[in-house]
Amino acid sequence: MSVAAARAPFVLPRAHVDIAVIGGGIVGLCTAGFLASAGCDVMLLDAGGSAASTANAGSLHVQMQSRFMRLFPDRVAGMERQLPLYPKAVAFWKEFERALDADFELKVSGGLMVAETPEQFEFLVAKSRRERELGLATELVGRDELARLAPYLGPHAIGAELCANEGKLNPLKCNAFVRAWAKRAGVEIVDRCRVDALASAGASRDAGFTLTTAGGALAARRVVVAAGPGARALMAGVGALLPVDPEPLHMNITEAVPPLILHLVQHAERSITLKQLSTGQVVIGGGWPARLAPGSAYPVVDPDSLAGNLALAQFMVPALAPLQVIRCWAGLNSKVDGRGVLGEMPDVPGLYAAVPGDAGYTLGPLSARLVADIVLGRDPGEDMTPYAPDRFAHERVAFSGAPAV
Ligand SMILES: Cc1cc2nc3c(=O)[nH]c(=O)nc-3n(C[C@H](O)[C@H](O)[C@H](O)COP(=O)(O)OP(=O)(O)OC[C@H]3O[C@@H](n4cnc5c(N)ncnc54)[C@H](O)[C@@H]3O)c2cc1C
């Protein structure tokens, strides 16, 4: 590339589109892909900042994560309302892999949430009972059965909750396949393009929207905001409240070893997820905090989390102790109220929220399909009431916007 070309100012490829999707994580890519596959004219704009979809652990979650229950007890009711969507979301990932003729390295080999004390096991007994009432297939396993199922666990494990339809995939492979599919479907993807402001294009309800970017303005008849923690500031531009907050999280991956860990492993009380990729590396994460770099919204590793996460991992699976950690990183998760926010914004026709909720990579493609159906005026085939953005209407009184992410 010549120096002149490298310095050429960035210009949007065109000034009008029918549907603009803001955010190129798993939800934005899938929503845009589903809409384009249905024949819509779609442009996707992505800032190119930190996306949870490129930083996540690739765990396919179904059972309630003890971490969320412990940290956000006030959100448990919200999480329970979304719980029935999780097994459907895992099934949807499988269908999606088949439909794209892709290899996501997807394996549904079950998830174990491990207890090390009788109190932790009692917690799992109550959790499992509640989850079964809500329609999940979970069961409890005692010490002997656990030793047979998961001989890699250390001697402290006394039992576990087993959820057979949990699993894992390789998010980097998925992102690449999904992006290629969206492009093939006709989505015009504009990378490194931050939408600085979103505004209504006129006073009438069907005036559409204006998106301001460094490459010029874009007029869109409809807009889907799939911008993770960036969604709050964008929605504020049209006077709408979407109270999504950034949650910086820590991740690690080890060198490759022969098959060792068969399940997605979690702990009944402590923050951890462990799983082994088909390539042999062990991915260790589960909610240890990262930091935001001073004066920025970019997540950076916190050394305390590196030490704590790895110490817990090798305590639970002693065979991990001699392994080299080859990489650690930080990512930015999105937190709302335990549930996704999926649908048209109240009082702003043509503007849609697409924020998947906790374990949002698991929920990503299905959430995107539900939002795409709503945009298309199709029946999504799910009761969308739990995910409707109008549940924040009462908070708007205190609403004062938030800094951009
Ligand atoms: C470390 C970590 C581990 C995780 N592990 C798991 C897991 O194992 N399993 C699981 O199910 N979930 C996991 N999650 C959660 C999951 O990754 C996210 O919920 C999911 O990826 C969210 O996808 P998204 O498309 O909504 O948002 P993102 O992937 O965050 O994408 C949002 C995109 O919007 C762009 N954007 C933001 N603002 C603007 C703007 N103004 N203009 C243009 N673009 C903008 C951003 O640059 C970004 O690319 C994890 C998250 C983290 C951080």
Short mmCIF file of C-alpha atoms and ligand atoms in Angstrom, two decimals:
data_model
loop_
_atom_site.label_atom_id
_atom_site.label_comp_id
_atom_site.label_asym_id
_atom_site.label_seq_id
_atom_site.Cartn_x
_atom_site.Cartn_y
_atom_site.Cartn_z
CA MET A 1 0.00 0.00 0.00
CA SER A 2 1.36 3.45 -0.89
CA VAL A 3 1.82 6.06 1.83
CA ALA A 4 -0.85 8.19 0.16
CA ALA A 5 -3.33 5.30 0.21
CA ALA A 6 -2.49 4.54 3.83
CA ARG A 7 -3.27 8.15 4.71
CA ALA A 8 -6.46 8.41 2.65
CA PRO A 9 -9.31 9.51 4.90
CA PHE A 10 -11.78 6.80 5.71
CA VAL A 11 -15.13 7.27 3.96
CA LEU A 12 -18.23 5.16 4.47
CA PRO A 13 -18.98 3.09 1.34
CA ARG A 14 -22.37 4.80 0.99
CA ALA A 15 -24.62 7.24 2.81
CA HIS A 16 -27.90 5.27 2.97
CA VAL A 17 -28.87 1.78 4.03
CA ASP A 18 -32.10 0.13 5.02
CA ILE A 19 -30.79 -1.60 8.19
CA ALA A 20 -27.63 -0.60 10.05
CA VAL A 21 -26.29 -3.08 12.60
CA ILE A 22 -23.90 -1.49 15.11
CA GLY A 23 -21.40 -3.97 16.58
CA GLY A 24 -19.56 -6.84 14.95
CA GLY A 25 -19.42 -9.35 17.80
CA ILE A 26 -21.22 -12.67 17.57
CA VAL A 27 -24.64 -11.03 18.01
CA GLY A 28 -24.13 -8.27 15.45
CA LEU A 29 -22.61 -10.63 12.87
CA CYS A 30 -25.39 -13.19 13.27
CA THR A 31 -28.20 -10.61 13.30
CA ALA A 32 -26.82 -8.96 10.18
CA GLY A 33 -26.37 -12.36 8.53
CA PHE A 34 -29.92 -13.49 9.28
CA LEU A 35 -31.36 -10.18 8.02
CA ALA A 36 -29.31 -10.24 4.82
CA SER A 37 -30.24 -13.90 4.27
CA ALA A 38 -33.87 -12.76 4.36
CA GLY A 39 -33.15 -10.30 1.56
CA CYS A 40 -32.59 -7.11 3.57
CA ASP A 41 -30.10 -4.39 2.68
CA VAL A 42 -27.72 -4.47 5.70
CA MET A 43 -24.57 -2.62 6.68
CA LEU A 44 -22.64 -3.63 9.81
CA LEU A 45 -20.37 -1.07 11.46
CA ASP A 46 -17.84 -2.16 14.05
CA ALA A 47 -15.50 0.03 16.07
CA GLY A 48 -12.82 -2.66 16.23
CA GLY A 49 -12.32 -2.22 19.96
CA SER A 50 -12.36 -4.96 22.54
CA ALA A 51 -15.14 -7.42 21.72
CA ALA A 52 -16.19 -10.08 24.21
CA SER A 53 -16.79 -12.35 21.24
CA THR A 54 -13.08 -12.46 20.44
CA ALA A 55 -12.01 -12.71 24.11
CA ASN A 56 -14.37 -15.26 25.58
CA ALA A 57 -13.75 -18.75 26.91
CA GLY A 58 -15.95 -20.68 24.49
CA SER A 59 -17.93 -22.43 27.22
CA LEU A 60 -21.44 -23.45 26.28
CA HIS A 61 -23.30 -22.81 29.52
CA VAL A 62 -26.70 -24.16 30.43
CA GLN A 63 -26.92 -24.51 34.23
CA MET A 64 -26.94 -21.35 36.34
CA GLN A 65 -23.43 -20.19 37.03
CA SER A 66 -22.74 -20.07 40.76
CA ARG A 67 -20.55 -17.03 40.15
CA PHE A 68 -23.53 -14.98 38.99
CA MET A 69 -25.71 -16.22 41.84
CA ARG A 70 -23.06 -15.26 44.38
CA LEU A 71 -22.10 -11.89 42.90
CA PHE A 72 -25.52 -10.73 41.77
CA PRO A 73 -28.16 -12.31 44.04
CA ASP A 74 -30.60 -9.58 43.04
CA ARG A 75 -30.42 -10.81 39.44
CA VAL A 76 -31.19 -14.46 40.10
CA ALA A 77 -34.89 -13.99 39.32
CA GLY A 78 -33.93 -12.43 35.98
CA MET A 79 -31.46 -15.21 35.21
CA GLU A 80 -34.10 -17.83 35.98
CA ARG A 81 -36.44 -16.29 33.42
CA GLN A 82 -33.81 -16.72 30.71
CA LEU A 83 -32.70 -20.18 31.83
CA PRO A 84 -34.98 -22.15 29.46
CA LEU A 85 -33.32 -20.37 26.52
CA TYR A 86 -29.87 -21.84 27.29
CA PRO A 87 -30.42 -25.45 26.16
CA LYS A 88 -32.17 -24.10 23.07
CA ALA A 89 -29.17 -21.85 22.43
CA VAL A 90 -26.76 -24.80 22.56
CA ALA A 91 -29.01 -26.76 20.18
CA PHE A 92 -29.11 -23.70 17.92
CA TRP A 93 -25.28 -23.54 17.82
CA LYS A 94 -25.27 -27.16 16.63
CA GLU A 95 -27.85 -26.43 13.93
CA PHE A 96 -25.94 -23.32 12.92
CA GLU A 97 -22.71 -25.30 12.56
CA ARG A 98 -24.51 -27.77 10.30
CA ALA A 99 -26.23 -25.03 8.28
CA LEU A 100 -22.93 -23.26 7.65
CA ASP A 101 -21.18 -26.55 6.94
CA ALA A 102 -18.57 -25.28 9.40
CA ASP A 103 -16.35 -26.77 12.07
CA PHE A 104 -16.80 -24.80 15.29
CA GLU A 105 -14.96 -27.52 17.31
CA LEU A 106 -18.27 -27.78 19.11
CA LYS A 107 -18.54 -30.57 21.68
CA VAL A 108 -21.43 -31.17 24.03
CA SER A 109 -19.71 -33.44 26.51
CA GLY A 110 -21.43 -32.22 29.68
CA GLY A 111 -20.66 -29.72 32.40
CA LEU A 112 -19.75 -30.44 36.03
CA MET A 113 -20.16 -27.93 38.84
CA VAL A 114 -17.96 -29.28 41.59
CA ALA A 115 -18.50 -29.15 45.39
CA GLU A 116 -15.73 -29.57 47.93
CA THR A 117 -17.75 -29.19 51.14
CA PRO A 118 -21.12 -30.55 52.29
CA GLU A 119 -22.44 -26.96 52.30
CA GLN A 120 -21.46 -26.50 48.67
CA PHE A 121 -23.10 -29.80 47.78
CA GLU A 122 -26.28 -28.70 49.56
CA PHE A 123 -26.20 -25.52 47.46
CA LEU A 124 -26.01 -27.69 44.34
CA VAL A 125 -28.89 -29.88 45.55
CA ALA A 126 -31.12 -26.81 45.90
CA LYS A 127 -29.89 -25.30 42.63
CA SER A 128 -30.46 -28.50 40.71
CA ARG A 129 -33.96 -28.88 42.16
CA ARG A 130 -34.86 -25.36 41.07
CA GLU A 131 -33.34 -25.86 37.61
CA ARG A 132 -35.29 -29.06 37.08
CA GLU A 133 -38.49 -27.16 38.02
CA LEU A 134 -37.53 -24.71 35.28
CA GLY A 135 -37.12 -27.52 32.77
CA LEU A 136 -33.35 -28.14 32.71
CA ALA A 137 -31.91 -31.64 32.67
CA THR A 138 -29.44 -31.67 35.57
CA GLU A 139 -28.46 -34.40 38.01
CA LEU A 140 -26.32 -34.75 41.10
CA VAL A 141 -23.37 -37.07 41.31
CA GLY A 142 -21.69 -38.23 44.52
CA ARG A 143 -18.01 -38.73 45.22
CA ASP A 144 -17.59 -42.23 43.73
CA GLU A 145 -19.53 -41.48 40.57
CA LEU A 146 -17.62 -38.22 40.18
CA ALA A 147 -14.27 -40.01 40.54
CA ARG A 148 -15.36 -42.37 37.77
CA LEU A 149 -16.66 -39.61 35.49
CA ALA A 150 -13.88 -37.11 36.09
CA PRO A 151 -10.74 -38.83 37.40
CA TYR A 152 -8.77 -35.67 36.61
CA LEU A 153 -10.38 -33.83 39.54
CA GLY A 154 -8.36 -33.54 42.75
CA PRO A 155 -9.12 -35.32 46.03
CA HIS A 156 -11.15 -32.43 47.46
CA ALA A 157 -14.08 -32.93 45.09
CA ILE A 158 -16.93 -34.62 46.96
CA GLY A 159 -19.71 -34.33 44.40
CA ALA A 160 -21.01 -32.27 41.52
CA GLU A 161 -24.01 -31.16 39.54
CA LEU A 162 -23.90 -32.60 36.04
CA CYS A 163 -25.62 -30.87 33.14
CA ALA A 164 -25.38 -33.10 30.10
CA ASN A 165 -26.03 -30.46 27.45
CA GLU A 166 -23.19 -28.13 28.38
CA GLY A 167 -20.06 -28.05 26.28
CA LYS A 168 -17.55 -25.92 24.45
CA LEU A 169 -16.56 -24.51 21.10
CA ASN A 170 -13.71 -22.50 19.65
CA PRO A 171 -14.93 -18.89 19.46
CA LEU A 172 -12.15 -17.71 17.17
CA LYS A 173 -13.08 -20.33 14.59
CA CYS A 174 -16.77 -19.57 15.04
CA ASN A 175 -16.24 -15.84 14.58
CA ALA A 176 -14.31 -16.41 11.35
CA PHE A 177 -16.92 -18.82 9.92
CA VAL A 178 -19.81 -16.57 10.93
CA ARG A 179 -18.20 -13.46 9.49
CA ALA A 180 -17.55 -15.21 6.17
CA TRP A 181 -21.16 -16.45 6.11
CA ALA A 182 -22.53 -12.96 6.84
CA LYS A 183 -20.47 -11.52 3.99
CA ARG A 184 -21.64 -14.24 1.63
CA ALA A 185 -25.22 -13.45 2.64
CA GLY A 186 -24.65 -9.88 1.48
CA VAL A 187 -23.83 -7.96 4.67
CA GLU A 188 -21.64 -4.95 3.96
CA ILE A 189 -19.15 -5.01 6.84
CA VAL A 190 -17.38 -1.75 7.69
CA ASP A 191 -14.53 -2.45 10.10
CA ARG A 192 -12.76 0.02 12.39
CA CYS A 193 -15.77 2.30 12.12
CA ARG A 194 -17.03 3.60 15.41
CA VAL A 195 -20.50 5.09 15.46
CA ASP A 196 -19.91 8.25 17.45
CA ALA A 197 -23.55 9.20 17.69
CA LEU A 198 -26.94 7.78 16.90
CA ALA A 199 -29.83 10.20 16.45
CA SER A 200 -33.35 10.23 15.08
CA ALA A 201 -33.32 11.68 11.59
CA GLY A 202 -36.47 13.74 12.13
CA ALA A 203 -39.39 14.42 14.39
CA SER A 204 -41.79 11.92 12.80
CA ARG A 205 -41.84 8.39 14.19
CA ASP A 206 -40.75 6.83 10.89
CA ALA A 207 -38.02 9.35 10.01
CA GLY A 208 -35.27 6.80 10.50
CA PHE A 209 -31.87 7.43 12.03
CA THR A 210 -28.60 9.21 11.40
CA LEU A 211 -25.36 7.50 12.43
CA THR A 212 -22.35 9.78 12.76
CA THR A 213 -18.95 8.25 12.05
CA ALA A 214 -15.49 9.58 11.24
CA GLY A 215 -16.18 8.40 7.67
CA GLY A 216 -19.33 10.48 7.28
CA ALA A 217 -23.00 10.19 8.15
CA LEU A 218 -25.14 7.17 7.43
CA ALA A 219 -28.92 7.34 7.07
CA ALA A 220 -30.68 4.12 8.08
CA ARG A 221 -34.37 3.33 8.17
CA ARG A 222 -33.84 0.81 10.97
CA VAL A 223 -30.97 0.23 13.40
CA VAL A 224 -29.97 -2.79 15.47
CA VAL A 225 -27.64 -1.97 18.37
CA ALA A 226 -25.51 -5.05 19.09
CA ALA A 227 -22.64 -3.09 20.59
CA GLY A 228 -22.20 -4.84 23.94
CA PRO A 229 -21.24 -2.29 26.58
CA GLY A 230 -21.16 0.40 23.87
CA ALA A 231 -24.95 0.09 23.56
CA ARG A 232 -25.73 2.34 26.50
CA ALA A 233 -24.13 5.47 25.03
CA LEU A 234 -25.62 4.82 21.57
CA MET A 235 -29.12 4.43 22.93
CA ALA A 236 -28.69 7.56 25.03
CA GLY A 237 -28.38 9.50 21.75
CA VAL A 238 -32.06 8.88 21.02
CA GLY A 239 -33.11 9.34 24.65
CA ALA A 240 -33.49 5.59 25.24
CA LEU A 241 -32.16 3.71 28.25
CA LEU A 242 -30.29 0.45 27.87
CA PRO A 243 -28.47 -0.03 31.19
CA VAL A 244 -25.64 -2.27 30.05
CA ASP A 245 -22.33 -2.01 31.87
CA PRO A 246 -18.83 -3.25 31.02
CA GLU A 247 -17.37 -6.07 33.10
CA PRO A 248 -13.62 -6.58 32.47
CA LEU A 249 -12.71 -10.27 32.84
CA HIS A 250 -9.52 -12.34 32.86
CA MET A 251 -8.64 -15.45 30.77
CA ASN A 252 -5.70 -17.91 30.45
CA ILE A 253 -4.72 -20.74 28.13
CA THR A 254 -2.07 -23.43 28.71
CA GLU A 255 0.22 -25.34 26.41
CA ALA A 256 -1.32 -28.40 24.76
CA VAL A 257 -1.44 -31.73 26.59
CA PRO A 258 -3.00 -35.11 25.77
CA PRO A 259 -6.74 -35.42 26.51
CA LEU A 260 -7.26 -34.80 30.22
CA ILE A 261 -10.39 -32.77 30.97
CA LEU A 262 -13.53 -34.10 29.35
CA HIS A 263 -16.13 -31.70 30.73
CA LEU A 264 -16.78 -28.03 31.15
CA VAL A 265 -15.78 -27.73 34.81
CA GLN A 266 -17.02 -25.09 37.26
CA HIS A 267 -17.05 -24.74 41.02
CA ALA A 268 -20.08 -24.48 43.29
CA GLU A 269 -18.72 -21.47 45.15
CA ARG A 270 -15.65 -20.08 43.47
CA SER A 271 -15.16 -18.38 40.12
CA ILE A 272 -13.70 -20.77 37.58
CA THR A 273 -14.35 -22.48 34.27
CA LEU A 274 -11.98 -25.09 32.89
CA LYS A 275 -12.09 -26.97 29.65
CA GLN A 276 -9.72 -28.56 27.17
CA LEU A 277 -9.83 -27.63 23.50
CA SER A 278 -9.60 -30.30 20.84
CA THR A 279 -6.09 -28.96 20.18
CA GLY A 280 -5.11 -29.98 23.75
CA GLN A 281 -4.78 -26.55 25.36
CA VAL A 282 -6.66 -25.96 28.58
CA VAL A 283 -8.67 -22.75 28.75
CA ILE A 284 -8.96 -21.38 32.28
CA GLY A 285 -11.28 -18.52 33.09
CA GLY A 286 -14.60 -18.16 34.83
CA GLY A 287 -14.98 -14.59 35.90
CA TRP A 288 -11.79 -13.37 37.56
CA PRO A 289 -11.70 -9.60 37.16
CA ALA A 290 -9.48 -7.63 34.80
CA ARG A 291 -8.98 -3.86 34.99
CA LEU A 292 -9.75 -0.98 32.69
CA ALA A 293 -6.58 0.75 31.50
CA PRO A 294 -6.31 4.16 33.19
CA GLY A 295 -8.28 6.76 31.28
CA SER A 296 -9.59 4.25 28.75
CA ALA A 297 -12.31 1.68 28.28
CA TYR A 298 -9.78 -0.98 27.25
CA PRO A 299 -9.44 -4.06 29.50
CA VAL A 300 -6.01 -5.10 30.76
CA VAL A 301 -4.83 -8.08 32.82
CA ASP A 302 -4.77 -7.86 36.61
CA PRO A 303 -1.82 -9.93 37.93
CA ASP A 304 -3.80 -10.87 41.04
CA SER A 305 -6.38 -12.57 38.84
CA LEU A 306 -3.67 -14.39 36.92
CA ALA A 307 -2.29 -15.83 40.17
CA GLY A 308 -5.67 -16.54 41.76
CA ASN A 309 -7.29 -18.13 38.71
CA LEU A 310 -4.34 -20.45 38.09
CA ALA A 311 -3.94 -21.42 41.75
CA LEU A 312 -7.59 -22.45 41.89
CA ALA A 313 -7.32 -24.33 38.58
CA GLN A 314 -4.43 -26.50 39.76
CA PHE A 315 -6.05 -27.05 43.13
CA MET A 316 -9.09 -28.48 41.34
CA VAL A 317 -7.15 -30.37 38.66
CA PRO A 318 -3.69 -31.20 40.06
CA ALA A 319 -2.39 -32.38 36.66
CA LEU A 320 -2.47 -28.76 35.50
CA ALA A 321 0.26 -27.73 37.95
CA PRO A 322 3.30 -28.37 35.70
CA LEU A 323 1.76 -26.83 32.57
CA GLN A 324 3.01 -23.58 31.04
CA VAL A 325 0.46 -20.86 30.58
CA ILE A 326 1.14 -19.64 27.06
CA ARG A 327 -1.18 -16.64 27.02
CA CYS A 328 -3.45 -14.62 29.23
CA TRP A 329 -5.73 -11.79 28.22
CA ALA A 330 -8.54 -9.55 29.32
CA GLY A 331 -11.95 -9.01 27.72
CA LEU A 332 -14.96 -6.82 28.22
CA ASN A 333 -18.20 -8.56 29.08
CA SER A 334 -21.63 -6.90 29.09
CA LYS A 335 -23.76 -6.91 32.24
CA VAL A 336 -27.41 -6.00 32.39
CA ASP A 337 -29.87 -7.48 34.88
CA GLY A 338 -29.30 -11.19 34.34
CA ARG A 339 -31.36 -11.34 31.15
CA GLY A 340 -30.83 -10.41 27.55
CA VAL A 341 -32.34 -7.26 26.08
CA LEU A 342 -33.77 -8.27 22.74
CA GLY A 343 -36.31 -6.29 20.79
CA GLU A 344 -37.62 -2.92 19.70
CA MET A 345 -36.96 0.02 22.00
CA PRO A 346 -40.11 1.50 23.53
CA ASP A 347 -41.11 4.81 21.91
CA VAL A 348 -38.36 4.53 19.27
CA PRO A 349 -39.84 2.49 16.42
CA GLY A 350 -37.22 1.04 14.12
CA LEU A 351 -34.53 0.88 16.83
CA TYR A 352 -33.71 -2.57 18.22
CA ALA A 353 -31.56 -3.78 21.12
CA ALA A 354 -29.56 -6.99 20.73
CA VAL A 355 -27.70 -7.68 24.00
CA PRO A 356 -27.66 -11.40 24.77
CA GLY A 357 -27.42 -11.59 28.60
CA ASP A 358 -25.03 -13.59 30.79
CA ALA A 359 -23.08 -16.32 29.00
CA GLY A 360 -23.77 -14.26 25.94
CA TYR A 361 -21.62 -16.26 23.56
CA THR A 362 -23.75 -19.34 24.26
CA LEU A 363 -26.85 -17.23 23.70
CA GLY A 364 -25.44 -15.19 20.80
CA PRO A 365 -26.70 -16.83 17.59
CA LEU A 366 -30.13 -17.69 19.00
CA SER A 367 -30.54 -14.17 20.44
CA ALA A 368 -29.60 -12.78 17.04
CA ARG A 369 -32.13 -14.98 15.28
CA LEU A 370 -34.87 -13.82 17.68
CA VAL A 371 -34.02 -10.16 17.10
CA ALA A 372 -33.83 -10.67 13.34
CA ASP A 373 -37.31 -12.25 13.40
CA ILE A 374 -38.66 -9.24 15.30
CA VAL A 375 -37.08 -6.82 12.82
CA LEU A 376 -38.56 -8.83 9.96
CA GLY A 377 -42.00 -8.86 11.57
CA ARG A 378 -41.89 -12.64 11.91
CA ASP A 379 -43.06 -14.63 14.91
CA PRO A 380 -39.84 -15.50 16.78
CA GLY A 381 -41.51 -18.60 18.22
CA GLU A 382 -40.45 -17.63 21.76
CA ASP A 383 -42.15 -15.60 24.43
CA MET A 384 -40.04 -12.44 24.18
CA THR A 385 -41.61 -10.73 27.22
CA PRO A 386 -38.67 -11.52 29.55
CA TYR A 387 -36.25 -9.84 27.15
CA ALA A 388 -38.30 -6.79 26.17
CA PRO A 389 -36.37 -3.50 26.52
CA ASP A 390 -39.42 -1.78 28.00
CA ARG A 391 -38.63 -3.29 31.41
CA PHE A 392 -36.26 -0.36 32.02
CA ALA A 393 -38.93 2.26 31.36
CA HIS A 394 -39.33 3.01 35.07
CA GLU A 395 -35.58 3.67 35.41
CA ARG A 396 -35.64 6.39 32.80
CA VAL A 397 -36.59 8.99 35.39
CA ALA A 398 -33.14 8.67 36.96
CA PHE A 399 -31.42 8.21 33.63
CA SER A 400 -28.56 10.55 32.79
CA GLY A 401 -26.65 8.60 30.10
CA ALA A 402 -23.15 7.14 30.50
CA PRO A 403 -19.68 7.48 29.10
CA ALA A 404 -19.05 5.78 25.77
CA VAL A 405 -17.24 2.45 25.69
C1 LIG B 1 -13.26 -12.95 29.16
C2 LIG B 1 -14.66 -13.36 28.80
C3 LIG B 1 -15.03 -14.69 28.83
C4 LIG B 1 -16.32 -15.07 28.48
N1 LIG B 1 -16.62 -16.39 28.43
C5 LIG B 1 -17.81 -16.78 27.96
C6 LIG B 1 -18.08 -18.16 27.78
O1 LIG B 1 -17.22 -19.01 28.01
N2 LIG B 1 -19.29 -18.53 27.33
C7 LIG B 1 -20.27 -17.60 27.05
O2 LIG B 1 -21.37 -17.99 26.68
N3 LIG B 1 -20.03 -16.28 27.18
C8 LIG B 1 -18.83 -15.84 27.61
N4 LIG B 1 -18.56 -14.52 27.72
C9 LIG B 1 -19.59 -13.56 27.34
C10 LIG B 1 -19.68 -13.42 25.83
O3 LIG B 1 -18.40 -13.39 25.24
C11 LIG B 1 -20.44 -12.15 25.44
O4 LIG B 1 -21.66 -12.09 26.14
C12 LIG B 1 -20.75 -12.13 23.95
O5 LIG B 1 -19.60 -12.38 23.18
C13 LIG B 1 -21.33 -10.77 23.60
O6 LIG B 1 -21.41 -10.68 22.21
P1 LIG B 1 -21.91 -9.32 21.57
O7 LIG B 1 -21.89 -9.49 20.11
O8 LIG B 1 -23.19 -8.90 22.23
O9 LIG B 1 -20.84 -8.20 22.06
P2 LIG B 1 -19.30 -8.06 21.74
O10 LIG B 1 -18.68 -9.31 21.33
O11 LIG B 1 -18.71 -7.33 22.90
O12 LIG B 1 -19.27 -7.11 20.47
C14 LIG B 1 -19.67 -5.77 20.55
C15 LIG B 1 -18.99 -5.04 19.39
O13 LIG B 1 -19.56 -3.74 19.30
C16 LIG B 1 -18.53 -2.84 18.96
N5 LIG B 1 -18.96 -1.49 19.34
C17 LIG B 1 -19.20 -1.01 20.59
N6 LIG B 1 -19.58 0.28 20.52
C18 LIG B 1 -19.56 0.61 19.19
C19 LIG B 1 -19.86 1.80 18.48
N7 LIG B 1 -20.22 2.93 19.11
N8 LIG B 1 -19.73 1.80 17.14
C20 LIG B 1 -19.36 0.66 16.47
N9 LIG B 1 -19.07 -0.50 17.10
C21 LIG B 1 -19.19 -0.52 18.45
C22 LIG B 1 -17.33 -3.33 19.77
O14 LIG B 1 -16.10 -2.86 19.21
C23 LIG B 1 -17.48 -4.85 19.61
O15 LIG B 1 -16.78 -5.31 18.47
C24 LIG B 1 -17.29 -14.09 28.11
C25 LIG B 1 -16.93 -12.73 28.09
C26 LIG B 1 -15.63 -12.37 28.41
C27 LIG B 1 -15.25 -10.92 28.36
#
